[in-house]
Amino acid sequence: MITTKYVNYKQVLNLSGFHLILISIWCTLIAVLFHFFNWHWMIIPWVPVALIGTAEAFLVGFKNNQAYDRLWEARKIWGGIVNSSRMLGSMVYAFDAENEKIGKFELEDRRRKIVCRHIAWLYAFRDQLLIPTEWEHIKVEEELSKNTDLKRNRLIKAGFPDYTRTPLFLSKYLSEEEVEKKSYYKNFATYLIAQQSKDVNELKNMGAISEFNQMQLQDCLNEFYTLQGQAERIKKFPLPRQFASTAFVFNVIFIMLLPLGLVSEFAQLGDWGIWASIPFCITIGWIYIIMELVGDYSENPFEGLMFDIPMLSICRTIEIDLLQMTGETNLPDPIASKNGVLV
């Protein structure tokens, strides 16, 4: 998530620097061929180019609107995780049936175990969402260049290196037995919620909480299943490629035709007008490229890049809140933005 009021030049260059170079080369090439080689035969009227640009603007606008909906839904999902996590922690420490069969220290140990396992679930779930799918940018770039390093790629595009610490959090908040089971489960986050349900049921069977309290806690755990499923739906089902790919292809066609229609218009001003068409052509093409890229990167809110949901920051916020509920005083620091990016 970008935290600065305005996007800085480094972020713009990271996003569209390569595309800007290509556009500049193409527009300059057309102007050179028109001026020095008199290739007037390749020039086309401006009206059809303008019509294509108008149609492309509508298509890109539709794509960006759908991409924003996916991004905002993802943020609402993690907002729901924040609220439900606080409810879970407060209920675990509020419900008490005063049963003499379970000692005070044992009850406290079981409560802390549930809270710590939930913190581990947060980081495990985040880690699962960061696994690249085949249509996401990081995976595509890995296939194009086998030497692409995943961590370095995210560092460049998000400005934040903290992507490999999940095993440390799991070791901190889970027992050794549970950590070892991570390799046996394809969806470890789901397993952790299932273990929470078993522990809550044990508390009810021991008389530490009432059956009604157990139902409330289970409803809260079921809500985590729901939120997890909603996030996985966004992660594993892309924006339909027929829309995304069509917008990209039409954008390329428009930018290829743009200097062919623009250079002749500027040539009417004289020889200097031919060269003046280059910056105007680059600017128009760059604007369309930026519109395309903003939607393209926003449609995948769990990539771990600078446009994404700040899952690490949200996880740390919940971690601090839950640890305070347990009475812990040695709390981790909140995640701060780096280079104008919060992840």
Coordinates of C-alpha atoms in Angstrom, one line a residue:
M1 CA 0.0 0.0 0.0
I2 CA 1.4 3.4 -1.0
T3 CA 1.4 5.7 2.0
T4 CA 2.6 9.0 0.5
K5 CA 0.1 11.6 -0.7
Y6 CA 1.5 11.4 -4.2
V7 CA 3.3 8.6 -6.1
N8 CA 7.0 9.5 -6.3
Y9 CA 9.2 9.3 -9.4
K10 CA 10.9 6.1 -8.2
Q11 CA 7.6 4.3 -7.9
V12 CA 6.5 5.5 -11.3
L13 CA 9.8 4.4 -12.9
N14 CA 9.5 1.0 -11.2
L15 CA 6.1 0.6 -12.6
S16 CA 6.4 2.0 -16.1
G17 CA 10.0 2.9 -16.8
F18 CA 10.6 0.1 -19.3
H19 CA 7.3 0.9 -21.1
L20 CA 8.3 4.6 -21.3
I21 CA 11.5 3.7 -23.0
L22 CA 9.7 1.6 -25.6
I23 CA 7.2 4.3 -26.3
S24 CA 10.0 6.9 -26.7
I25 CA 11.9 4.7 -29.2
W26 CA 8.8 4.0 -31.3
C27 CA 7.6 7.6 -31.4
T28 CA 11.1 8.9 -32.3
L29 CA 11.5 6.2 -35.0
I30 CA 8.3 7.3 -36.7
A31 CA 9.3 10.9 -36.6
V32 CA 12.8 10.1 -38.1
L33 CA 11.3 8.0 -40.9
F34 CA 8.8 10.7 -41.7
H35 CA 11.4 13.5 -41.8
F36 CA 14.5 12.0 -43.2
F37 CA 13.2 9.2 -45.4
N38 CA 9.9 10.8 -46.5
W39 CA 7.9 7.7 -45.6
H40 CA 4.6 9.6 -45.9
W41 CA 2.8 6.5 -47.1
M42 CA 2.7 5.1 -43.6
I43 CA 0.8 8.0 -42.2
I44 CA -2.9 7.5 -41.4
P45 CA -5.6 10.0 -40.7
W46 CA -6.0 11.2 -37.1
V47 CA -9.8 10.5 -36.8
P48 CA -9.7 6.7 -36.7
V49 CA -6.8 6.8 -34.2
A50 CA -8.8 9.1 -32.0
L51 CA -11.8 6.7 -32.2
I52 CA -9.6 3.8 -31.2
G53 CA -8.3 5.8 -28.3
T54 CA -11.8 6.7 -27.1
A55 CA -12.9 3.1 -27.2
E56 CA -9.7 2.0 -25.4
A57 CA -10.3 4.6 -22.7
F58 CA -13.8 3.1 -22.0
L59 CA -12.3 -0.5 -21.9
V60 CA -9.5 0.5 -19.6
G61 CA -11.9 2.4 -17.4
F62 CA -14.1 -0.7 -17.1
K63 CA -11.1 -2.9 -16.3
N64 CA -9.8 -0.5 -13.6
N65 CA -13.2 -0.3 -12.0
Q66 CA -13.3 -4.1 -11.6
A67 CA -9.7 -4.2 -10.4
Y68 CA -10.6 -1.6 -7.7
D69 CA -13.5 -3.7 -6.6
R70 CA -11.2 -6.7 -6.1
L71 CA -8.7 -4.6 -4.2
W72 CA -11.3 -3.0 -2.0
E73 CA -13.0 -6.3 -1.3
A74 CA -9.6 -7.8 -0.2
R75 CA -9.2 -4.9 2.2
K76 CA -12.6 -5.4 3.7
I77 CA -11.8 -9.1 4.2
W78 CA -8.7 -8.2 6.2
G79 CA -10.7 -5.6 8.0
G80 CA -13.1 -8.4 9.0
I81 CA -10.1 -10.5 10.2
V82 CA -9.0 -7.6 12.4
N83 CA -12.5 -7.3 14.0
S84 CA -13.0 -11.1 14.4
S85 CA -9.5 -11.5 15.9
R86 CA -10.2 -9.0 18.6
M87 CA -13.5 -10.6 19.3
L88 CA -11.9 -14.0 19.6
G89 CA -9.2 -12.7 22.0
S90 CA -11.8 -10.9 24.2
M91 CA -14.1 -13.9 24.4
V92 CA -11.3 -16.3 25.3
Y93 CA -10.4 -14.2 28.3
A94 CA -13.9 -13.2 29.2
F95 CA -15.6 -16.6 29.3
D96 CA -15.0 -18.3 32.6
A97 CA -17.3 -20.9 34.3
E98 CA -15.3 -21.0 37.5
N99 CA -14.9 -24.8 37.4
E100 CA -12.8 -26.3 40.1
K101 CA -11.7 -29.2 37.9
I102 CA -9.4 -27.0 36.0
G103 CA -6.7 -25.0 37.7
K104 CA -6.2 -21.3 37.2
F105 CA -2.8 -21.8 35.7
E106 CA -3.9 -24.5 33.3
L107 CA -6.8 -22.4 32.1
E108 CA -4.5 -19.5 31.5
D109 CA -2.1 -21.7 29.6
R110 CA -5.0 -23.0 27.4
R111 CA -6.2 -19.4 26.7
R112 CA -2.7 -18.2 25.7
K113 CA -2.3 -21.3 23.5
I114 CA -5.5 -20.4 21.6
V115 CA -4.4 -16.8 21.2
C116 CA -0.9 -17.7 20.1
R117 CA -2.2 -20.2 17.6
H118 CA -4.4 -17.5 16.1
I119 CA -1.4 -15.2 15.7
A120 CA 0.4 -18.0 13.9
W121 CA -2.7 -18.5 11.7
L122 CA -2.5 -14.9 10.6
Y123 CA 1.1 -15.2 9.4
A124 CA 0.6 -18.6 7.9
F125 CA -2.5 -17.4 6.0
R126 CA -0.6 -14.3 4.8
D127 CA 2.3 -16.6 3.7
Q128 CA -0.1 -18.7 1.7
L129 CA -1.7 -15.7 0.0
L130 CA 1.8 -14.5 -1.1
I131 CA 2.5 -17.7 -3.1
P132 CA 2.5 -16.5 -6.8
T133 CA -0.2 -17.8 -9.2
E134 CA 0.6 -18.3 -12.8
W135 CA -1.2 -15.1 -13.9
E136 CA 0.5 -12.8 -11.4
H137 CA 3.3 -10.5 -12.4
I138 CA 6.0 -12.1 -10.3
K139 CA 5.3 -15.6 -11.6
V140 CA 5.2 -14.3 -15.2
E141 CA 8.6 -12.5 -14.8
E142 CA 10.0 -15.7 -13.2
E143 CA 9.1 -17.6 -16.3
L144 CA 10.5 -15.0 -18.6
S145 CA 13.8 -14.8 -16.7
K146 CA 14.8 -17.9 -14.8
N147 CA 17.3 -15.7 -12.8
T148 CA 14.6 -13.5 -11.3
D149 CA 14.8 -13.7 -7.5
L150 CA 11.4 -13.6 -5.8
K151 CA 12.5 -11.6 -2.8
R152 CA 14.5 -9.1 -4.9
N153 CA 11.6 -8.6 -7.2
R154 CA 9.3 -7.8 -4.3
L155 CA 12.0 -5.5 -2.8
I156 CA 12.2 -3.5 -6.0
K157 CA 8.4 -3.3 -6.6
A158 CA 7.4 -2.9 -3.0
G159 CA 10.5 -1.4 -1.3
F160 CA 10.1 -3.8 1.6
P161 CA 12.3 -6.9 2.3
D162 CA 10.3 -8.6 5.1
Y163 CA 8.9 -11.6 3.2
T164 CA 10.6 -14.6 4.7
R165 CA 10.0 -14.4 8.4
T166 CA 6.8 -16.5 8.7
P167 CA 8.8 -19.7 9.9
L168 CA 10.1 -17.5 12.8
F169 CA 6.6 -16.5 13.8
L170 CA 5.3 -20.1 13.6
S171 CA 8.1 -21.3 15.8
K172 CA 7.4 -18.5 18.3
Y173 CA 3.7 -19.1 18.6
L174 CA 3.2 -22.8 17.9
S175 CA 4.4 -26.0 19.6
E176 CA 7.2 -28.0 17.9
E177 CA 4.7 -30.7 17.1
E178 CA 2.4 -28.2 15.3
V179 CA 5.3 -26.6 13.4
E180 CA 6.4 -30.0 12.2
K181 CA 2.9 -30.7 10.8
K182 CA 3.2 -27.7 8.4
S183 CA 4.9 -29.8 5.7
Y184 CA 2.0 -32.4 5.9
Y185 CA -0.8 -30.0 5.2
K186 CA -1.3 -28.2 1.8
N187 CA -3.5 -25.6 3.6
F188 CA -1.8 -25.2 7.0
A189 CA -4.0 -22.2 7.9
T190 CA -7.1 -24.4 7.7
Y191 CA -5.5 -27.0 9.9
L192 CA -4.8 -24.3 12.6
I193 CA -8.4 -23.2 12.7
A194 CA -9.5 -26.9 13.0
Q195 CA -7.1 -27.2 16.0
Q196 CA -8.7 -24.1 17.6
S197 CA -12.1 -25.8 17.4
K198 CA -10.8 -28.9 19.1
D199 CA -9.3 -26.8 21.9
V200 CA -12.5 -24.8 22.4
N201 CA -14.5 -28.0 22.5
E202 CA -12.1 -29.4 25.2
L203 CA -12.6 -26.3 27.3
K204 CA -16.4 -26.9 27.1
N205 CA -16.0 -30.6 28.0
M206 CA -13.8 -29.7 30.9
G207 CA -16.4 -27.2 32.2
A208 CA -14.1 -24.2 31.8
I209 CA -16.6 -22.5 29.5
S210 CA -20.3 -23.1 29.0
E211 CA -21.9 -24.7 26.0
F212 CA -23.2 -21.3 24.9
N213 CA -19.7 -19.8 25.2
Q214 CA -18.4 -22.6 23.1
M215 CA -21.0 -21.9 20.4
Q216 CA -20.0 -18.2 20.3
L217 CA -16.3 -19.1 20.0
Q218 CA -17.0 -21.6 17.3
D219 CA -19.1 -19.0 15.4
C220 CA -16.0 -16.7 15.6
L221 CA -13.8 -19.5 14.2
N222 CA -16.3 -20.2 11.5
E223 CA -16.1 -16.5 10.5
F224 CA -12.3 -17.0 10.0
Y225 CA -13.1 -19.9 7.6
T226 CA -15.4 -17.6 5.7
L227 CA -12.9 -14.8 5.5
Q228 CA -10.2 -17.1 4.5
G229 CA -12.3 -18.6 1.7
Q230 CA -13.2 -15.1 0.4
A231 CA -9.6 -14.1 0.2
E232 CA -8.6 -17.4 -1.5
R233 CA -11.4 -16.8 -4.0
I234 CA -9.8 -13.5 -5.0
K235 CA -6.3 -15.0 -5.0
K236 CA -7.2 -18.1 -7.0
F237 CA -9.7 -16.7 -9.5
P238 CA -8.2 -13.9 -11.6
L239 CA -10.0 -11.0 -13.3
P240 CA -11.4 -12.8 -16.4
R241 CA -8.5 -12.8 -18.8
Q242 CA -10.7 -12.0 -21.8
F243 CA -11.2 -8.5 -20.3
A244 CA -7.7 -8.0 -19.0
S245 CA -6.0 -9.3 -22.1
T246 CA -8.3 -7.5 -24.5
A247 CA -7.6 -4.1 -22.8
F248 CA -3.8 -4.8 -23.0
V249 CA -3.9 -5.8 -26.7
F250 CA -6.0 -2.8 -27.7
N251 CA -3.7 -0.5 -25.7
V252 CA -0.7 -1.8 -27.6
I253 CA -2.5 -1.3 -31.0
F254 CA -3.5 2.3 -30.0
I255 CA 0.0 3.2 -29.0
M256 CA 1.4 1.7 -32.2
L257 CA -1.0 3.8 -34.3
L258 CA -0.7 6.9 -32.2
P259 CA 2.5 8.4 -33.8
L260 CA 1.3 7.4 -37.3
G261 CA -1.7 9.7 -36.9
L262 CA -0.1 12.4 -34.8
V263 CA 3.1 13.2 -36.7
S264 CA 1.2 14.3 -39.8
E265 CA -0.9 16.7 -37.8
F266 CA 2.1 18.3 -36.2
A267 CA 4.0 18.4 -39.6
Q268 CA 1.5 21.0 -40.7
L269 CA 3.3 23.4 -38.4
G270 CA 6.6 22.9 -40.2
D271 CA 9.7 20.8 -39.8
W272 CA 9.9 21.7 -36.1
G273 CA 6.4 20.4 -35.6
I274 CA 7.5 16.9 -36.6
W275 CA 10.0 16.9 -33.7
A276 CA 7.5 18.5 -31.4
S277 CA 5.1 15.6 -32.0
I278 CA 7.5 13.3 -30.2
P279 CA 7.0 14.5 -26.6
F280 CA 3.3 14.9 -27.1
C281 CA 3.1 11.3 -28.5
I282 CA 5.1 10.0 -25.6
T283 CA 3.0 11.7 -23.1
I284 CA -0.3 10.5 -24.5
G285 CA 1.0 6.9 -24.9
W286 CA 2.5 7.0 -21.4
I287 CA -0.9 8.1 -19.9
Y288 CA -2.7 5.1 -21.5
I289 CA 0.1 2.8 -20.3
I290 CA -0.2 4.1 -16.7
M291 CA -4.0 3.6 -16.8
E292 CA -3.5 0.0 -18.0
L293 CA -0.7 -0.8 -15.5
V294 CA -2.6 0.6 -12.5
G295 CA -5.5 -1.7 -13.2
D296 CA -3.3 -4.6 -14.1
Y297 CA -1.4 -4.5 -10.7
S298 CA -4.5 -3.6 -8.6
E299 CA -6.5 -6.7 -9.8
N300 CA -4.1 -9.0 -7.8
P301 CA -4.2 -7.6 -4.2
F302 CA -2.1 -10.4 -2.7
E303 CA 1.1 -10.3 -4.7
G304 CA 3.2 -8.5 -2.1
L305 CA 3.8 -5.5 -4.3
M306 CA 3.4 -1.8 -3.6
F307 CA -0.3 -1.6 -4.6
D308 CA -1.4 -4.5 -2.5
I309 CA -3.1 -5.0 0.9
P310 CA -0.7 -4.3 3.7
M311 CA -1.1 -7.8 5.2
L312 CA 2.1 -7.7 7.2
S313 CA 1.1 -4.5 8.9
I314 CA -2.4 -5.8 9.7
C315 CA -1.0 -9.0 11.1
R316 CA 1.3 -7.1 13.4
T317 CA -1.5 -4.8 14.6
I318 CA -3.6 -7.9 15.5
E319 CA -0.6 -9.5 17.1
I320 CA 0.0 -6.5 19.4
D321 CA -3.7 -6.3 20.3
L322 CA -3.9 -10.0 21.2
L323 CA -0.7 -10.1 23.1
Q324 CA -1.9 -7.2 25.2
M325 CA -5.0 -9.1 26.0
T326 CA -2.8 -11.9 27.4
G327 CA -1.0 -9.4 29.7
E328 CA 2.2 -9.5 27.6
T329 CA 4.4 -6.4 28.0
N330 CA 7.2 -7.2 25.6
L331 CA 5.4 -6.2 22.5
P332 CA 6.7 -6.1 18.9
D333 CA 6.9 -2.7 17.2
P334 CA 4.2 -1.8 14.6
I335 CA 5.2 -2.2 11.0
A336 CA 6.3 1.2 9.6
S337 CA 6.2 2.2 5.9
K338 CA 9.5 2.2 4.0
N339 CA 10.1 4.3 0.9
G340 CA 6.4 5.3 1.0
V341 CA 5.2 1.7 0.9
L342 CA 3.5 -0.3 3.7
V343 CA 3.2 -4.1 3.3

